[in-house]
PDB file of C-alpha atoms in Angstrom:
ATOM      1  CA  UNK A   1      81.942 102.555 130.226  1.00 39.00           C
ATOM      2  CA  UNK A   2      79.202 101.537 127.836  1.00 43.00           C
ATOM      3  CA  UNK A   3      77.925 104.548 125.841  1.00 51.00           C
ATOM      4  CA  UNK A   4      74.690 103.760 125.939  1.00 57.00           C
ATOM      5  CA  UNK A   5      75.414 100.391 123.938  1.00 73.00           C
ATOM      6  CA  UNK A   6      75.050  96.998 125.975  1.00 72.00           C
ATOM      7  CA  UNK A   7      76.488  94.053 125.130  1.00 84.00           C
ATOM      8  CA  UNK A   8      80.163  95.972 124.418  1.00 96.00           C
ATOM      9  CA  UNK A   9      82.360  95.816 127.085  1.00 96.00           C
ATOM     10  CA  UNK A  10      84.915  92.740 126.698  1.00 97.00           C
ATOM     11  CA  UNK A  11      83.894  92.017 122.839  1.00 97.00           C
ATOM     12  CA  UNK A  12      86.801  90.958 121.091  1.00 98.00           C
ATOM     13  CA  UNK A  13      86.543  93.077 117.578  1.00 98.00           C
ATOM     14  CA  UNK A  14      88.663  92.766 114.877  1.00 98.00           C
ATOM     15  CA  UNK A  15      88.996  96.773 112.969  1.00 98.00           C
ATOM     16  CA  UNK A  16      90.138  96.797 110.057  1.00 98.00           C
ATOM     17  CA  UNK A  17      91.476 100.166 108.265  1.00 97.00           C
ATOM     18  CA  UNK A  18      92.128 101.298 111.942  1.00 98.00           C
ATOM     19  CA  UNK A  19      95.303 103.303 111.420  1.00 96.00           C
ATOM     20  CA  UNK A  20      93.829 106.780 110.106  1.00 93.00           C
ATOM     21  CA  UNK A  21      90.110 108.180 108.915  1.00 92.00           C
ATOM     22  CA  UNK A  22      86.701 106.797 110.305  1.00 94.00           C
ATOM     23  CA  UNK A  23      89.007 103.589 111.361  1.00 96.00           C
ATOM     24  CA  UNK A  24      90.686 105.072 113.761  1.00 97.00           C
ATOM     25  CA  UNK A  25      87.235 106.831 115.264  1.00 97.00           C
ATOM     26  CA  UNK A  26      85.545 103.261 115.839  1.00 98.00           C
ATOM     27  CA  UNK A  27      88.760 102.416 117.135  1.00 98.00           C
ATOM     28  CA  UNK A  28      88.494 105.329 119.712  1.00 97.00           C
ATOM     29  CA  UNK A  29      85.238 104.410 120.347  1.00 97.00           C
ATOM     30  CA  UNK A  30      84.696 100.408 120.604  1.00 98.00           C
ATOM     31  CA  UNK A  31      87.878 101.397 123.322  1.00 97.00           C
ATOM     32  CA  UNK A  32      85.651 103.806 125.136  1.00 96.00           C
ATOM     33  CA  UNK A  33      83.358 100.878 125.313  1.00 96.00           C
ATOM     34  CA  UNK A  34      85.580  98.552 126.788  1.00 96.00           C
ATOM     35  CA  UNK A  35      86.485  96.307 124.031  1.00 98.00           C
ATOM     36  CA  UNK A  36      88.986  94.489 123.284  1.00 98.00           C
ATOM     37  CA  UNK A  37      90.569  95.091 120.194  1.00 98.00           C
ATOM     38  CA  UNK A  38      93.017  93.909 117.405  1.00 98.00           C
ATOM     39  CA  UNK A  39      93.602  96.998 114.730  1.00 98.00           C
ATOM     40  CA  UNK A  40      94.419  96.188 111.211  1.00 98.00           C
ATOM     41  CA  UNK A  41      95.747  98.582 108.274  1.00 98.00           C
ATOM     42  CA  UNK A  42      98.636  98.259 106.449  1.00 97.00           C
ATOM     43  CA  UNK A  43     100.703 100.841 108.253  1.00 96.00           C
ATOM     44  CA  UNK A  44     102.154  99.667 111.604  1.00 97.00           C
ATOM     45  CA  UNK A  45     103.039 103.089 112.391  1.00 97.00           C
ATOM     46  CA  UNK A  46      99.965 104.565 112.293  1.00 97.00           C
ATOM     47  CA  UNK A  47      98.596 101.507 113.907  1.00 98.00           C
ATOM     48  CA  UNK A  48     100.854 101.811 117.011  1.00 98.00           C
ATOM     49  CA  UNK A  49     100.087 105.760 117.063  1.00 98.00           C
ATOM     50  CA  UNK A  50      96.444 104.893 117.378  1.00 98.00           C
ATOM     51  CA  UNK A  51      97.523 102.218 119.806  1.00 98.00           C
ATOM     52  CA  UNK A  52      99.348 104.775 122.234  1.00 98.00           C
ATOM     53  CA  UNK A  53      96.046 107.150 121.921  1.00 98.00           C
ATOM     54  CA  UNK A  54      93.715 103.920 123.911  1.00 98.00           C
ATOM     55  CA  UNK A  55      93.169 102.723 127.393  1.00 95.00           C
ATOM     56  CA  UNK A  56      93.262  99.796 126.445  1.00 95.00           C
ATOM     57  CA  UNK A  57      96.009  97.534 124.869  1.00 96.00           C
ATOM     58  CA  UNK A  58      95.111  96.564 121.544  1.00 98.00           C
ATOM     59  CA  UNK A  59      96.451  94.146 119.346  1.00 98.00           C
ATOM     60  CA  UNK A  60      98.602  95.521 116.166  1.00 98.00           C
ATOM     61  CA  UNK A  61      98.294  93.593 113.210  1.00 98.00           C
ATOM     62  CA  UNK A  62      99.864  95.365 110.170  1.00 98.00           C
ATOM     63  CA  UNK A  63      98.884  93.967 106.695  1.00 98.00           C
ATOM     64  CA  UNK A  64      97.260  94.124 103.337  1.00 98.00           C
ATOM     65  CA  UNK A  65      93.622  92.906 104.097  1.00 98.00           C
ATOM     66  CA  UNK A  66      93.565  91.535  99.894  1.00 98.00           C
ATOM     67  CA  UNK A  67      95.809  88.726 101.563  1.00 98.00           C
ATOM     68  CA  UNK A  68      93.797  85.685 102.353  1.00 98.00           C
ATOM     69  CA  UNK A  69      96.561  84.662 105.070  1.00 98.00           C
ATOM     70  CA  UNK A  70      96.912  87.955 106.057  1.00 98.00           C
ATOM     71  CA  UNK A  71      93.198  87.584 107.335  1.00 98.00           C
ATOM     72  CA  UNK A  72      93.379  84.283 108.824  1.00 98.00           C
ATOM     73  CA  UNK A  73      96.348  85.415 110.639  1.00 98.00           C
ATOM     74  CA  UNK A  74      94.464  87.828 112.439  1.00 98.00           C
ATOM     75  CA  UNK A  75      91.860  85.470 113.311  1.00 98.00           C
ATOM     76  CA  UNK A  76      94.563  83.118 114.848  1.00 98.00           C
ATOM     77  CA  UNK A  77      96.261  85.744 116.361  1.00 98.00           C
ATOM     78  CA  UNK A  78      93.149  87.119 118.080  1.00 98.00           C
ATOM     79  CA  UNK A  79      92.535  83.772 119.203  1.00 97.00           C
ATOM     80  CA  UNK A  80      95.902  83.509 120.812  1.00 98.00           C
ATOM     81  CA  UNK A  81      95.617  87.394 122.180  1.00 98.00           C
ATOM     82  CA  UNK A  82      92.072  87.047 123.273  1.00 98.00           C
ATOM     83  CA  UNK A  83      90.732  83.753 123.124  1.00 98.00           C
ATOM     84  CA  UNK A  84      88.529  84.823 120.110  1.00 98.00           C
ATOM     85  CA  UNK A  85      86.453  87.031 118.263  1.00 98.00           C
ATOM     86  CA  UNK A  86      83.392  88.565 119.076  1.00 98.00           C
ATOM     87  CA  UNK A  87      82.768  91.063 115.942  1.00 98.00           C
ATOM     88  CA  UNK A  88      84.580  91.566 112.672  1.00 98.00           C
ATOM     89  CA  UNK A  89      84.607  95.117 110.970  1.00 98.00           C
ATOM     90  CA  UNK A  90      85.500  94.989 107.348  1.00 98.00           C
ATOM     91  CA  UNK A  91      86.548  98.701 107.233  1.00 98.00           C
ATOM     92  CA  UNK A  92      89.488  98.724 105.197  1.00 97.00           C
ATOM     93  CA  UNK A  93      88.948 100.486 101.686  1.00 95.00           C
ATOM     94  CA  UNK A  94      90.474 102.976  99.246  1.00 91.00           C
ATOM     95  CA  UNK A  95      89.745 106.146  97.613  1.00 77.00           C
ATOM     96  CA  UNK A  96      87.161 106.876  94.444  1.00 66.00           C
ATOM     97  CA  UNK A  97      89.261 108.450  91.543  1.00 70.00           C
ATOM     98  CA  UNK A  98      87.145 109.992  89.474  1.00 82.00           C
ATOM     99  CA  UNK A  99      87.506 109.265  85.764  1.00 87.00           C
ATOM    100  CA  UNK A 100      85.069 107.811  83.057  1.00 90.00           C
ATOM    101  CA  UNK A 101      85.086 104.126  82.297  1.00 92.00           C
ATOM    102  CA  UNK A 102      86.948 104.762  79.474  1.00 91.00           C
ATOM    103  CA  UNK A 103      90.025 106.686  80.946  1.00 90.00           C
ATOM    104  CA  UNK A 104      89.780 104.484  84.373  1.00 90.00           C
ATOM    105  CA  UNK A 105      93.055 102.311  84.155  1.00 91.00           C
ATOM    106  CA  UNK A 106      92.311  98.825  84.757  1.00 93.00           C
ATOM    107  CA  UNK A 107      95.023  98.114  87.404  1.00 94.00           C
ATOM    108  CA  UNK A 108      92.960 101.178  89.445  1.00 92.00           C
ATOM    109  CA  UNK A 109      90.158  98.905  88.910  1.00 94.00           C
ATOM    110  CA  UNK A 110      91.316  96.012  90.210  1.00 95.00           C
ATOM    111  CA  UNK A 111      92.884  97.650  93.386  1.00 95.00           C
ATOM    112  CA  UNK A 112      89.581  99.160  94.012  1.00 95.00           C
ATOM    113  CA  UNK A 113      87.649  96.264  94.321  1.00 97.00           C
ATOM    114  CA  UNK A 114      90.512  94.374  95.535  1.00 97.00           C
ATOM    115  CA  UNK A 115      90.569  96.562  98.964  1.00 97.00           C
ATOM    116  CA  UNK A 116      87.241  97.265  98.949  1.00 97.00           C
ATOM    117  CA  UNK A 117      85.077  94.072  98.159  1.00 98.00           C
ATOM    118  CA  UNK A 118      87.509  91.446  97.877  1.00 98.00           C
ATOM    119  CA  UNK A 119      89.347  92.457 101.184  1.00 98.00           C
ATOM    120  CA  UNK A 120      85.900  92.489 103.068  1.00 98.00           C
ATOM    121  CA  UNK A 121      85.629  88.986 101.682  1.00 98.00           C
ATOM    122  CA  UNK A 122      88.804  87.540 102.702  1.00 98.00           C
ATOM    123  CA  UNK A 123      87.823  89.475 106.576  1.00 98.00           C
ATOM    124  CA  UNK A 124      84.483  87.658 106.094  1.00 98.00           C
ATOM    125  CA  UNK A 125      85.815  84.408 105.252  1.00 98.00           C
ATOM    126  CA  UNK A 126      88.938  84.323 108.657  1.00 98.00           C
ATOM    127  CA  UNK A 127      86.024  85.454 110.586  1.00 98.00           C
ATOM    128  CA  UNK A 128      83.752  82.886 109.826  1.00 97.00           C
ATOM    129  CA  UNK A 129      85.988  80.355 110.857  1.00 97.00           C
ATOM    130  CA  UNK A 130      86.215  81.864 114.598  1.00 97.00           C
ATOM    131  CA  UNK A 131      82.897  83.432 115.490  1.00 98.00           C
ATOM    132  CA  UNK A 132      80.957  81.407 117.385  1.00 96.00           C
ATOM    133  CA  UNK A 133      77.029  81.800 118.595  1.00 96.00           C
ATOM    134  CA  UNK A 134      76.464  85.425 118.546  1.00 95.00           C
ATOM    135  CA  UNK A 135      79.210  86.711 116.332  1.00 98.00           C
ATOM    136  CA  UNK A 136      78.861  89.798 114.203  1.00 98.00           C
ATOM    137  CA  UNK A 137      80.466  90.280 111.036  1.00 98.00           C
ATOM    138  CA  UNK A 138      80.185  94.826 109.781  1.00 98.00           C
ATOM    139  CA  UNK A 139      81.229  95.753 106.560  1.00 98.00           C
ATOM    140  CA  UNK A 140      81.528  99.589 105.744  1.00 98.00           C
ATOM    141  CA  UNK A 141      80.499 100.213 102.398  1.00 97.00           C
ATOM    142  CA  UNK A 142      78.818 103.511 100.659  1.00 96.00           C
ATOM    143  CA  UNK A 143      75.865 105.422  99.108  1.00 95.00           C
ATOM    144  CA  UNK A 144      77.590 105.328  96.249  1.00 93.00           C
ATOM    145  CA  UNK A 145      77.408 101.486  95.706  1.00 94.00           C
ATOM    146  CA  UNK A 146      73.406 102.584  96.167  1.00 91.00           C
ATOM    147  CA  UNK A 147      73.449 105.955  94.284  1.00 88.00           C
ATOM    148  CA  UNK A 148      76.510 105.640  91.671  1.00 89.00           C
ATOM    149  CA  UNK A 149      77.797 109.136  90.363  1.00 85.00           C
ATOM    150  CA  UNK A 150      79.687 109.474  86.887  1.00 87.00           C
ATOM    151  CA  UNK A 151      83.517 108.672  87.263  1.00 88.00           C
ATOM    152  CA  UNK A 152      83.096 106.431  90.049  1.00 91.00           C
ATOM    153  CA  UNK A 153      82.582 103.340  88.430  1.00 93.00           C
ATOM    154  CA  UNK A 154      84.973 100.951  90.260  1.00 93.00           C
ATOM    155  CA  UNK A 155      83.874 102.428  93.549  1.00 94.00           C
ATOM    156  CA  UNK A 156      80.389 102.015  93.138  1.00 95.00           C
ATOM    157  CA  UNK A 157      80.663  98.347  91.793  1.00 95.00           C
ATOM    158  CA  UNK A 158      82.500  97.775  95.249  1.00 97.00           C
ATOM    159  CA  UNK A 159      80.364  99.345  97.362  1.00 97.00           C
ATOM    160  CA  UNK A 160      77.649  97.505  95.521  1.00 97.00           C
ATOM    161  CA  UNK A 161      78.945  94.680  96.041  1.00 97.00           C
ATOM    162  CA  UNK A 162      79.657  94.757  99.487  1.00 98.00           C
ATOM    163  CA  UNK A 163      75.512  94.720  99.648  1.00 97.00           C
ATOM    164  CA  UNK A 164      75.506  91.311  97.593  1.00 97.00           C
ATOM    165  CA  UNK A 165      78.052  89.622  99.761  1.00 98.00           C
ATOM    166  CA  UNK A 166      76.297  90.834 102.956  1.00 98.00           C
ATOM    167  CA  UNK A 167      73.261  89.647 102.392  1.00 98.00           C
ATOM    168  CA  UNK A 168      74.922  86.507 100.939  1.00 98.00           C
ATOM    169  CA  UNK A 169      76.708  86.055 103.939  1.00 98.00           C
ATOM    170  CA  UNK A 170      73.581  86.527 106.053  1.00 98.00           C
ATOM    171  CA  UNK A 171      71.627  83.554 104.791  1.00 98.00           C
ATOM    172  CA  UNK A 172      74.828  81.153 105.363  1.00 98.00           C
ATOM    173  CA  UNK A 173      75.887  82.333 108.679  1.00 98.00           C
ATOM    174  CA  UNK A 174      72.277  82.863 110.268  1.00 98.00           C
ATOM    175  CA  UNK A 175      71.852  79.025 111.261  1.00 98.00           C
ATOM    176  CA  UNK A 176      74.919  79.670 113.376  1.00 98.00           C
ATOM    177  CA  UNK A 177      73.491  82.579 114.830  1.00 98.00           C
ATOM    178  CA  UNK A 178      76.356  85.134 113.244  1.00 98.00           C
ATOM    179  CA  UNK A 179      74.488  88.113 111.903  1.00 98.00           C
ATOM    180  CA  UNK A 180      76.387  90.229 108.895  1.00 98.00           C
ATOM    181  CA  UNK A 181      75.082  93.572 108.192  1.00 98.00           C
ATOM    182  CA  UNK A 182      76.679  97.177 105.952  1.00 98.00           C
ATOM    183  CA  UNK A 183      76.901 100.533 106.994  1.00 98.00           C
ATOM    184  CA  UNK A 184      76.395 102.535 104.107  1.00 97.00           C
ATOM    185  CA  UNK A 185      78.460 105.832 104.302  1.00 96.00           C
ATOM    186  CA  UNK A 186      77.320 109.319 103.583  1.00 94.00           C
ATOM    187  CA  UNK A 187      80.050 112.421 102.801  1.00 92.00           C
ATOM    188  CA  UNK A 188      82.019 112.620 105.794  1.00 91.00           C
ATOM    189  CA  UNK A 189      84.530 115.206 106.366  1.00 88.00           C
ATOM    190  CA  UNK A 190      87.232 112.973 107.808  1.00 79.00           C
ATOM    191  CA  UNK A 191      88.923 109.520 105.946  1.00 66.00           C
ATOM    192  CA  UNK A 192      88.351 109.391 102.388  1.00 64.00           C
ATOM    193  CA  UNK A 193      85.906 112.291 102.483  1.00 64.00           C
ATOM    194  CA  UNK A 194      88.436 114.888 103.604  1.00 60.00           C
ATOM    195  CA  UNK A 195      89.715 116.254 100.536  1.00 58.00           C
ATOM    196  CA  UNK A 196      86.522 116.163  98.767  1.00 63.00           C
ATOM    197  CA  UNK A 197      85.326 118.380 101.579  1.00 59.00           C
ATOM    198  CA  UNK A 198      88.079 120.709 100.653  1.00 62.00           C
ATOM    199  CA  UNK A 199      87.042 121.180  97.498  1.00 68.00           C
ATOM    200  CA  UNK A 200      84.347 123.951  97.574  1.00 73.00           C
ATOM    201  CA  UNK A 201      82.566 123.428  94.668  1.00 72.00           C
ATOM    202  CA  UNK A 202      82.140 119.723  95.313  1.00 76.00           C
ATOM    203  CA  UNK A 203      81.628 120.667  98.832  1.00 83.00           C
ATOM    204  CA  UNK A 204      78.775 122.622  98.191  1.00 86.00           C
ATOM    205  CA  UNK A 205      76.944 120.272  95.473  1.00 88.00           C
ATOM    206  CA  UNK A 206      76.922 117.844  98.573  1.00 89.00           C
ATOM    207  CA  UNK A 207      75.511 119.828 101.001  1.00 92.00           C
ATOM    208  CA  UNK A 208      73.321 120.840  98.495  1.00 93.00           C
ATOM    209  CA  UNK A 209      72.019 117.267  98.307  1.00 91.00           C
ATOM    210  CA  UNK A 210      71.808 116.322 101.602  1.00 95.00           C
ATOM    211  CA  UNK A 211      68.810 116.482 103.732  1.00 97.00           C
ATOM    212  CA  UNK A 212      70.738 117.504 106.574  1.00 97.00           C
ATOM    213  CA  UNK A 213      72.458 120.247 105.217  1.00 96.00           C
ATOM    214  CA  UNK A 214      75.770 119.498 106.306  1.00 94.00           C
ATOM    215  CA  UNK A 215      78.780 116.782 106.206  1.00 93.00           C
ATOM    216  CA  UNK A 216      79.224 114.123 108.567  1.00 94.00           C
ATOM    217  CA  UNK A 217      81.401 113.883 111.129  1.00 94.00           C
ATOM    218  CA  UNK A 218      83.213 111.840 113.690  1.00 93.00           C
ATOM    219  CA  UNK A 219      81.109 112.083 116.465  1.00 95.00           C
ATOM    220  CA  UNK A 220      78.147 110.586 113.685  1.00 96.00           C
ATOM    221  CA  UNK A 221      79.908 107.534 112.681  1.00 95.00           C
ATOM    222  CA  UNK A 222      80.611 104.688 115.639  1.00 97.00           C
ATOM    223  CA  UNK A 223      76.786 104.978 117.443  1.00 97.00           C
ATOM    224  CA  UNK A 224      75.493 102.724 114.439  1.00 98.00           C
ATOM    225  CA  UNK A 225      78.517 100.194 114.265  1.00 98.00           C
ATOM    226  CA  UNK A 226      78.373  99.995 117.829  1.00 98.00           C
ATOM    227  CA  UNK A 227      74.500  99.269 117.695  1.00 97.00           C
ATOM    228  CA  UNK A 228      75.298  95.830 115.324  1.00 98.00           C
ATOM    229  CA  UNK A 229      78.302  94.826 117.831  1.00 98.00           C
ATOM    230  CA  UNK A 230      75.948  94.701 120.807  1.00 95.00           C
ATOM    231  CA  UNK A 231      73.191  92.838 122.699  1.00 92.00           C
ATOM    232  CA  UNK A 232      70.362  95.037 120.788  1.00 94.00           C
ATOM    233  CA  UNK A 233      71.041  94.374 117.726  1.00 97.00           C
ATOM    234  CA  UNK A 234      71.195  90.469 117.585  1.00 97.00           C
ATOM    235  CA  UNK A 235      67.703  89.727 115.375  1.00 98.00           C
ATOM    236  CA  UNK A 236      69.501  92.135 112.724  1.00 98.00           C
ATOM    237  CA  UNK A 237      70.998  90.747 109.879  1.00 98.00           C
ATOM    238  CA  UNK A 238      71.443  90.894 105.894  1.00 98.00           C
ATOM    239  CA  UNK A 239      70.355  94.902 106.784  1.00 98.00           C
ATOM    240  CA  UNK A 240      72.230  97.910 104.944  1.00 97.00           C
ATOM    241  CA  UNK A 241      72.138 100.809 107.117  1.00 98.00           C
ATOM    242  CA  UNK A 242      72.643 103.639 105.964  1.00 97.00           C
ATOM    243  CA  UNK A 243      74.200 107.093 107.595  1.00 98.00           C
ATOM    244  CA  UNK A 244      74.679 110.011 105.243  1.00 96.00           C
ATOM    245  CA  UNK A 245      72.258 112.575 106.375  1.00 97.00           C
ATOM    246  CA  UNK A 246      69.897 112.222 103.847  1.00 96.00           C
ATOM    247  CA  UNK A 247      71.995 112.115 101.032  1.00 95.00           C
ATOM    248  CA  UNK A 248      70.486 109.414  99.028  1.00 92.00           C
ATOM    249  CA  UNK A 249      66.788 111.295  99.482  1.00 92.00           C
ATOM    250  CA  UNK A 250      67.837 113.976  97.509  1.00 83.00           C
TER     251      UNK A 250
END
């Protein structure tokens, strides 16, 4: 079964963030597709309950992603598993708090972009150093690294940078033929988004905002990621997409 999306059945892709949120929906999905996958987060239980929901038979790799040998483990691992890697999905992140710059704790800071930009890093860097002709490298990021809001400072300087090292990453990987593109995240109502959608106020300012008039949701998110993984997409690189309805219009 290939959804639509050639090119995806027997990738090996690498997921990280896979054990709850919008992880665990490309998870369903790229499995729908007939890849095969290795699942990363740091919670092996919730990556063996999303294992148990597949057809297929993933690999389980619990782990902090801000580990550079955590990543290369992976990488080896898949290798061992699979033979290889086909795509890499830098997925992993945490929560915004919201606070001003001047109440934002510094250690929140640092965890922040730790996850967020420096763990996308470390993914880039294992996956690098096993994609061969072809590869794909997709790093989630958000319209807030391209739209900042007050009290999200730390977040937006790691979605922001996730931008900078993609296109980065682009130029040095495009002689090997390795493309390395963002998908820039809307307001979803599942993952991170979830309690933000509970909040009605906040709620409404965002529909308020967004073209489409609603939230995202799960059926919204993998159709894009699965686009950059396959056959279709291979002249695309150093490209932020971006899926939030219209938000950043507004």
């Amino acid at each position: 079964m290939d959804l639509g999306y050639p090119g995806i059945s027997g990738r090996r892709v690498v997921i990280t963030g896979a054990g709850r949120g919008l992880g665990r929906v490309l998870a369903t999905a790229f499995d729908a597709a007939g890849a095969r996958l290795g699942l990363v987060a740091r919670s092996e239980r919730s990556l063996r309950e999303v294992a148990d929901s597949l057809h297929g038979d993933p690999l389980v790799c619990p782990g902090d992603v801000r580990a550079a040998g955590f990543n290369e483990s992976v990488a080896e691992n898949m290798r061992e598993r699979f033979g290889g890697v086909d795509v890499w999905i830098a997925n992993a992140g945490v929560s915004p708090q919201v606070s001003t710059v001047e109440q934002t704790d510094p250690e929140v800071w640092r965890d922040i972009i730790d996850v967020n930009l420096t763990g996308a890093f470390l993914g880039a860097r294992a996956a690098a150093a096993v994609l061969g002709e072809g590869g794909r490298i997709i790093v989630t990021g958000s319209v807030i690294g391209q739209r900042p809001r007050p009290g999200l400072a730390a977040y937006a300087a790691s979605k922001g940078g996730v931008q900078a090292l993609v296109q980065t990453l682009a130029q040095e990987l495009g002689p090997r033929a390795i493309t390395v593109n963002a998908v820039a995240l809307g307001w979803f109502d599942t993952g991170m988004g979830a309690h933000w959608h509970r909040d009605t106020e906040r709620e409404s300012d965002i529909v308020g905002h967004t073209a489409l008039g609603r939230w995202g949701v799960a059926e919204d998110l993998p159709g894009v990621y699965l686009f950059l993984s396959g056959a279709g997409a291979a002249y695309v690189t150093g490209a932020t997409i971006t899926v939030d309805g219209g938000y950043s219009l507004l």
